[in-house]
Tab-separated table of C-alpha atoms and ligand atoms in Angstrom:
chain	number	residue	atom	x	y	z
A	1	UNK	CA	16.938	-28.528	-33.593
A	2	UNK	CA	13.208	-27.776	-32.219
A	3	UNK	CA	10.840	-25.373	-33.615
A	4	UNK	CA	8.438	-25.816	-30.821
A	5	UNK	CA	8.349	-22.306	-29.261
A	6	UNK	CA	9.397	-21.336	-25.672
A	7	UNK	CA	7.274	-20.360	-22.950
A	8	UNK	CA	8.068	-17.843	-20.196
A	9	UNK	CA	6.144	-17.178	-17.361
A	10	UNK	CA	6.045	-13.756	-14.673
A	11	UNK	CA	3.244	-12.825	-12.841
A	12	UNK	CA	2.683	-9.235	-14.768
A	13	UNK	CA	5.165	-7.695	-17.124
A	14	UNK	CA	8.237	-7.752	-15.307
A	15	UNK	CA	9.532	-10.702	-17.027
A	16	UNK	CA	9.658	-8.599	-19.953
A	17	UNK	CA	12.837	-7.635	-18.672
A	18	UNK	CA	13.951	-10.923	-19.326
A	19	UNK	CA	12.489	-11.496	-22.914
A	20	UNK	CA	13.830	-8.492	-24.623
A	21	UNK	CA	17.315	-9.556	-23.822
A	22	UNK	CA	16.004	-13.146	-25.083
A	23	UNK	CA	14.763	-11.928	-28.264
A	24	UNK	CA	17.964	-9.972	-28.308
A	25	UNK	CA	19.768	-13.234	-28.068
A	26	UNK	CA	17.584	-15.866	-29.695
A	27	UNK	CA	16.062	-13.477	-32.642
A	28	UNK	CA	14.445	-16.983	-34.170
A	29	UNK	CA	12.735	-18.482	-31.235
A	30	UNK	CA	8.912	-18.710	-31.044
A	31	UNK	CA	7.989	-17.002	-27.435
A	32	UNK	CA	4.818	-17.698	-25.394
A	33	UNK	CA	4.241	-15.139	-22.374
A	34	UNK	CA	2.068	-16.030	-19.847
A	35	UNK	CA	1.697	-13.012	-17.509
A	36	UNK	CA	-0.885	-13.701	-14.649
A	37	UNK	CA	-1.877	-10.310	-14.213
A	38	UNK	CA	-5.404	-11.515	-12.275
A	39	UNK	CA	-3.171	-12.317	-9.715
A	40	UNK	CA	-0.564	-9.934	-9.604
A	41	UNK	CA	1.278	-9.253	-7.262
A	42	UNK	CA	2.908	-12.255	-5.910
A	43	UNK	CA	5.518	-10.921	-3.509
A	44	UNK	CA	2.905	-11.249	-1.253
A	45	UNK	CA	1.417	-14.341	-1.021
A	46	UNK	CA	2.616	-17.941	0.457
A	47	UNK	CA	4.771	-20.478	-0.993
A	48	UNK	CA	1.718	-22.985	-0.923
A	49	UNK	CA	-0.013	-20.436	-3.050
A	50	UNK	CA	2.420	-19.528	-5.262
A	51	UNK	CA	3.353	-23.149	-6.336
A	52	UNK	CA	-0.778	-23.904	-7.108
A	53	UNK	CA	-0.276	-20.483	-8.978
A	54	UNK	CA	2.808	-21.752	-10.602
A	55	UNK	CA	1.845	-25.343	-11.569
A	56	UNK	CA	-1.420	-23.616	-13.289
A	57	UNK	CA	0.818	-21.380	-15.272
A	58	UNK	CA	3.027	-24.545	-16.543
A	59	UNK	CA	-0.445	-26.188	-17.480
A	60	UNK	CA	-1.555	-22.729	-20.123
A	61	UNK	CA	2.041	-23.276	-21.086
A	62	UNK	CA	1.852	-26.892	-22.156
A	63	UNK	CA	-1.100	-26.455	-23.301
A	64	UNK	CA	0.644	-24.302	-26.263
A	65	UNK	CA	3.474	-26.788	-26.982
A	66	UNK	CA	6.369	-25.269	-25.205
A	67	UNK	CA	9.460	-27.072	-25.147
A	68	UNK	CA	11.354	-25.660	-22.754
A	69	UNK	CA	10.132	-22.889	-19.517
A	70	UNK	CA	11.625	-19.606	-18.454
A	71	UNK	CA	10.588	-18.973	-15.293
A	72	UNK	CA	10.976	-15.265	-15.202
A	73	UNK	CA	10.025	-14.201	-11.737
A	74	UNK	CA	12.161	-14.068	-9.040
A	75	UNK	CA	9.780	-15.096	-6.508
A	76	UNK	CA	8.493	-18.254	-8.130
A	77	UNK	CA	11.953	-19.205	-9.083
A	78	UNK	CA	12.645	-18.688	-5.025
A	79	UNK	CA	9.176	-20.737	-3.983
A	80	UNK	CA	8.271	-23.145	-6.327
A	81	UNK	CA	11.067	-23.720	-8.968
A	82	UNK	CA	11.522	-27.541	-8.216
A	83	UNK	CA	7.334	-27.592	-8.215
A	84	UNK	CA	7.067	-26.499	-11.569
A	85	UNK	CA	10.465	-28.893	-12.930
A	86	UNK	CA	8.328	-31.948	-11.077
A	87	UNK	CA	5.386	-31.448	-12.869
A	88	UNK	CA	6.942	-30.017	-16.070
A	89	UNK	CA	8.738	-32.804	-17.947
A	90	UNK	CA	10.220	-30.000	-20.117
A	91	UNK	CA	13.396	-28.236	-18.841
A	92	UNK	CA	12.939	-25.236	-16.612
A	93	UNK	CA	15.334	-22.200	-15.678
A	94	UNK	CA	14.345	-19.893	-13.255
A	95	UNK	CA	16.971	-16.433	-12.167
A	96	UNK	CA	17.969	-17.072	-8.709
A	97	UNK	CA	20.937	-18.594	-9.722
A	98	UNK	CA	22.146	-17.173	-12.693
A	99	UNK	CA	21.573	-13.697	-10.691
A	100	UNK	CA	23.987	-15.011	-8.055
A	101	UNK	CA	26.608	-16.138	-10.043
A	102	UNK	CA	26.983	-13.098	-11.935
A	103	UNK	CA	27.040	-11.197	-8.737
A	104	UNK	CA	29.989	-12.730	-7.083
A	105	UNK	CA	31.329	-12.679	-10.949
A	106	UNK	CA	31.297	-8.533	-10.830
A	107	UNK	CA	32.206	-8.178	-6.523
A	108	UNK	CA	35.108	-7.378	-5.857
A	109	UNK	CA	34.340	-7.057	-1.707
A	110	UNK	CA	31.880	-10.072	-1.719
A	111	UNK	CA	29.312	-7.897	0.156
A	112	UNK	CA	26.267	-8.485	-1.855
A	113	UNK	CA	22.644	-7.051	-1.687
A	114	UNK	CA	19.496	-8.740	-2.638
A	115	UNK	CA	16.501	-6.645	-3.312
A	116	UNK	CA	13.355	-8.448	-4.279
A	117	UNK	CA	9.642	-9.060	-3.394
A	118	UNK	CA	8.823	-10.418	0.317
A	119	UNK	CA	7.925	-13.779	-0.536
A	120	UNK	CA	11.333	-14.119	-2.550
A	121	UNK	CA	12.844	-12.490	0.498
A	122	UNK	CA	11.389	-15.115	3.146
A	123	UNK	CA	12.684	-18.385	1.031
A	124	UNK	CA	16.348	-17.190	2.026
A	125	UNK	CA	16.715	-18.510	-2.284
A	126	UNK	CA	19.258	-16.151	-2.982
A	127	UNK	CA	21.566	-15.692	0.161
A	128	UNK	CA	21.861	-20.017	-0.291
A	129	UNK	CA	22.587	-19.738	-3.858
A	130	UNK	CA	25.403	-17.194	-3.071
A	131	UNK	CA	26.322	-18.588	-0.133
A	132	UNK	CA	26.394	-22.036	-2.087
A	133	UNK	CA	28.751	-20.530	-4.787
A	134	UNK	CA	30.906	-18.531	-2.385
A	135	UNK	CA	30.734	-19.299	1.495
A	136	UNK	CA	32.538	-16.190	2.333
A	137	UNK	CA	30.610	-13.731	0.942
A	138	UNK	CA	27.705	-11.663	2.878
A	139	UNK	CA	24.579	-11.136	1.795
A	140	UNK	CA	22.644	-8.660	2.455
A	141	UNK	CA	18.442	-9.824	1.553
A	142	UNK	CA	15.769	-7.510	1.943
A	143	UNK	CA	11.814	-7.341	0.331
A	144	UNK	CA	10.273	-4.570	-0.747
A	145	UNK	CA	6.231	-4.416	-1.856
A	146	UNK	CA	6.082	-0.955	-3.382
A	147	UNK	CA	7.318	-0.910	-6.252
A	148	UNK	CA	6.098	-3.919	-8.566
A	149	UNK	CA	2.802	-1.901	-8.208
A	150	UNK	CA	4.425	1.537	-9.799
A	151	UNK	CA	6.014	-1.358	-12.409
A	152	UNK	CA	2.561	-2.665	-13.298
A	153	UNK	CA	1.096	0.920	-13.749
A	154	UNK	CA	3.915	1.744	-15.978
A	155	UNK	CA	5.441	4.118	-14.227
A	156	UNK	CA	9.158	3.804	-13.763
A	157	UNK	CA	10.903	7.583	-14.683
A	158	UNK	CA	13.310	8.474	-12.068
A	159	UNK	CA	11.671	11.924	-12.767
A	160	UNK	CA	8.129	10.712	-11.237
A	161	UNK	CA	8.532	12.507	-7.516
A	162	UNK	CA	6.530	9.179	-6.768
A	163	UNK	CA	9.143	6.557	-8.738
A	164	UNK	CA	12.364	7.904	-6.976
A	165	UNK	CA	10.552	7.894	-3.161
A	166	UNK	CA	9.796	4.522	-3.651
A	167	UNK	CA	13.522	3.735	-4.857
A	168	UNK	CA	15.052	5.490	-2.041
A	169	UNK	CA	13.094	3.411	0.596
A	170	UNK	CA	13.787	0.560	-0.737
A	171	UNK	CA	17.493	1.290	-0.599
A	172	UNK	CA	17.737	2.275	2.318
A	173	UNK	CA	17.972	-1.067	4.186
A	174	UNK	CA	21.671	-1.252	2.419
A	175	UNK	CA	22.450	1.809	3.573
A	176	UNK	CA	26.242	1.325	5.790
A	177	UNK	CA	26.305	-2.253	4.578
A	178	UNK	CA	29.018	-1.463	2.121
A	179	UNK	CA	28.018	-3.537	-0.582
A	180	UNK	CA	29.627	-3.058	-4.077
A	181	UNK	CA	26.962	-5.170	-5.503
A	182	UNK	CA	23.135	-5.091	-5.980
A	183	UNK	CA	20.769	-7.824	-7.344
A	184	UNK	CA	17.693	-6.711	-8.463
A	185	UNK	CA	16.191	-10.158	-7.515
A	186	UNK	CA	12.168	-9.183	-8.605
A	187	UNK	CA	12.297	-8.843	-12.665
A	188	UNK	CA	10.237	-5.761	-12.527
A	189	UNK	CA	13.004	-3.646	-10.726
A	190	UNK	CA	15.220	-3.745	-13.690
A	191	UNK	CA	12.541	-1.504	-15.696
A	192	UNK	CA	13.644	0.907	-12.699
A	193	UNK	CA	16.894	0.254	-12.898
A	194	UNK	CA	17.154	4.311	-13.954
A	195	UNK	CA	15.902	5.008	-11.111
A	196	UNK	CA	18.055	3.003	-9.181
A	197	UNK	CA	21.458	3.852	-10.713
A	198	UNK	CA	20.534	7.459	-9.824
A	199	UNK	CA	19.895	7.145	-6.479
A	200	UNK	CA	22.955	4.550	-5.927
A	201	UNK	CA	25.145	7.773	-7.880
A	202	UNK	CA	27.546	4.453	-8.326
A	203	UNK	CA	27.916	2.970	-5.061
A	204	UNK	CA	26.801	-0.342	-5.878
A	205	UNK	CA	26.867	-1.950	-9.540
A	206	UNK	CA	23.295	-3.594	-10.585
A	207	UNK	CA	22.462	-7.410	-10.989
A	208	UNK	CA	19.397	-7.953	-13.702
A	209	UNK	CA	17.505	-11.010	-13.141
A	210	UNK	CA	15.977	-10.990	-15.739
A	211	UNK	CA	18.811	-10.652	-18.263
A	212	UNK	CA	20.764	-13.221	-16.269
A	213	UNK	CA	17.894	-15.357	-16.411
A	214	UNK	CA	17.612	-14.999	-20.291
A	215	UNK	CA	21.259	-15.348	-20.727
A	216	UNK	CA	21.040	-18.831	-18.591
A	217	UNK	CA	17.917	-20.168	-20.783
A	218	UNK	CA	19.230	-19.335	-24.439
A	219	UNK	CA	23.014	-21.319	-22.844
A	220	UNK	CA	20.539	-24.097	-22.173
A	221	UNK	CA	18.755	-24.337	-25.376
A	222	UNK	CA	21.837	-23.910	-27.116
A	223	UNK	CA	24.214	-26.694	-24.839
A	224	UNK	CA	20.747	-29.087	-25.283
A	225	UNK	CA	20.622	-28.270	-29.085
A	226	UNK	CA	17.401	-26.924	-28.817
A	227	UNK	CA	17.259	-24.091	-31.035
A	228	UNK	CA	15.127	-23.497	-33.736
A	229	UNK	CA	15.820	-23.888	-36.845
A	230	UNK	CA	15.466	-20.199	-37.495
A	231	UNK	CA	17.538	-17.359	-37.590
A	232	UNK	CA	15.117	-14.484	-37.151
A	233	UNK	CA	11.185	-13.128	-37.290
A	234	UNK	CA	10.532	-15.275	-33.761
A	235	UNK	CA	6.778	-14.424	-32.846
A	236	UNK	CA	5.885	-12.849	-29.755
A	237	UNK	CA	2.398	-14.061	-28.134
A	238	UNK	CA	1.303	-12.778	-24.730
A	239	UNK	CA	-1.275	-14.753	-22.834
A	240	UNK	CA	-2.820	-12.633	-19.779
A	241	UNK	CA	-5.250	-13.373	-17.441
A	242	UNK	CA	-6.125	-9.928	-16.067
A	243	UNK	CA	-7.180	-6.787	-17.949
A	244	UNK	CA	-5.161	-6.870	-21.681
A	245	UNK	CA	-5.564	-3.499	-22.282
A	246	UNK	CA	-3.081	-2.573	-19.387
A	247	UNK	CA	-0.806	-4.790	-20.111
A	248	UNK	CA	-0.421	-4.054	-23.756
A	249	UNK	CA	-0.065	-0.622	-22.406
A	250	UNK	CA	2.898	-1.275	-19.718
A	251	UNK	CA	4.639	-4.307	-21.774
A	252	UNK	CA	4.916	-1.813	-25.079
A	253	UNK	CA	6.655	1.196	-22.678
A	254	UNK	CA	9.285	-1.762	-21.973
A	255	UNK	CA	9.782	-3.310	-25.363
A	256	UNK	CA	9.155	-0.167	-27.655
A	257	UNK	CA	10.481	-1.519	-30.932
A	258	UNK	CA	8.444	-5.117	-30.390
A	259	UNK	CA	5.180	-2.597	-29.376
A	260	UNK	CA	3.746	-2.992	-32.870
A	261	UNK	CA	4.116	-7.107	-33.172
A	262	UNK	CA	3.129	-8.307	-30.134
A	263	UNK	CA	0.085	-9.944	-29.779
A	264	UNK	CA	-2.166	-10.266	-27.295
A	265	UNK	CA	-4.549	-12.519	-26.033
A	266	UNK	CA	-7.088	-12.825	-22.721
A	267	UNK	CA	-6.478	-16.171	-21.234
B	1	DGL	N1	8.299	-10.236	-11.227
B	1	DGL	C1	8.128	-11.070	-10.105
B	1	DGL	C2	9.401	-11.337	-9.367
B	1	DGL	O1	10.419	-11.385	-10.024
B	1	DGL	C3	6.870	-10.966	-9.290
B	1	DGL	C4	6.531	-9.686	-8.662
B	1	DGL	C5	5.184	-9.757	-7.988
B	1	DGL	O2	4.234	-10.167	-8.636
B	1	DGL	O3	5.113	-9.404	-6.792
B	1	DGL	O4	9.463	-11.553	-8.199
């Protein structure tokens, strides 16, 4: 048992998509957030930058006491996830790999598509970590920089003429690739993941990152017995280091029923 809470770490409030299903799962756990909204987006940047970005994050976390690191962002779990476990000392999970597993889980024609930011795109991370699991399979991996912008401004409704353009283009790399499968390898897309089903109309069933990512962590506390001791009435704390305002306003659209007890501070 440890009562020490958990950190998890995204550069804006896409891995929010990953701590409602942990709360969901873990209703007792003690969560840190650390969103780095100063320096949102990271899709776009290098690896070098990304793992100085990274390693800072781990630091604020520490800083609080974590015990254990969800790294819920699927481009620093592509660039910099053995960065951060190096300098860590805690254990970390990041989503590239649950995300793949639970793809080839649900395929049934082992043609698999990757959407995610450009960065996560360029490490190749997820077509090894299918390719690791299942040789045979093809993967199809392709980055996309629109949308974790519409994601930030909170605006996700497949109604918003601006929200399904956006979706279609980034779909349409996959289009006459045949896949049956569809990762949504940036944990912002699965707060479009309305959008995306629409468009799709079924053609492809969707992979969330961020869930499997969750899912993976709360095994991991559980198989390490690291739980807390408690069964429910977890806090939520958000740490940002951009405007709070904003992200209070996009992070409460996502998690509507925690809206009124999360807290939020400027880091
Ligand atoms: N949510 C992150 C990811 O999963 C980062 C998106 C970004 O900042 O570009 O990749």
């Amino acid at each position: 048992m440890d009562n020490r809470p958990v950190g998890i770490f995204d550069s804006g409030v896409g891995g929010m998509s990953a701590v409602r299903v942990l709360r969901g799962l873990l209703p007792g756990e003690d969560c840190i957030y650390f969103a780095d909204t100063a320096n949102v987006p990271y899709g776009t940047r290098d690896a070098e930058e990304l793992c100085r970005l990274s390693v800072s994050a781990m630091g604020r976390l520490a800083e609080r006491g974590v015990k254990a690191v969800l790294v819920a962002c699927g481009t620093v779990s592509a660039n910099c996830l053995e960065a951060m476990r190096a300098c860590a000392g805690i254990p970390v999970e990041g989503v590239i790999e649950p995300a793949a597993r639970a793809a080839l889980a649900g395929s049934r024609t082992r043609r698999i598509g990757v959407l995610s930011t450009e960065a996560t795109a360029r490490s190749g991370a997820f077509t090894r970590a299918i390719r690791s699991l299942d040789p045979g399979a093809e993967v199809f991996a392709c980055g996309n920089s629109r949308l974790v912008p519409l994601v930030e401004r909170g605006l996700v409704s497949p109604e918003l003429p601006e929200v399904a353009a956006a979706v279609a283009g980034a779909l349409r790399p996959f289009e006459g690739t045949g896949i049956d499968t569809l990762i949504l390898g940036c944990t912002h897309f699965p707060l479009l993941s309305e959008a995306f089903a629409a468009a799709l109309g079924g053609s492809a069933a969707l992979i969330d990152s961020g869930r499997e990512g969750a899912q993976s962590f709360a095994r991991l506390l559980r198989e390490r017995d690291m739980l807390s001791g408690r069964r429910n009435g977890g806090a939520l704390n958000c740490i940002v280091s951009g405007n709070a305002g904003a992200f209070a306003g996009a992070a409460g659209l996502f998690m509507p029923s925690a809206a009124g007890e999360l807290r939020i501070e400027k880091a």
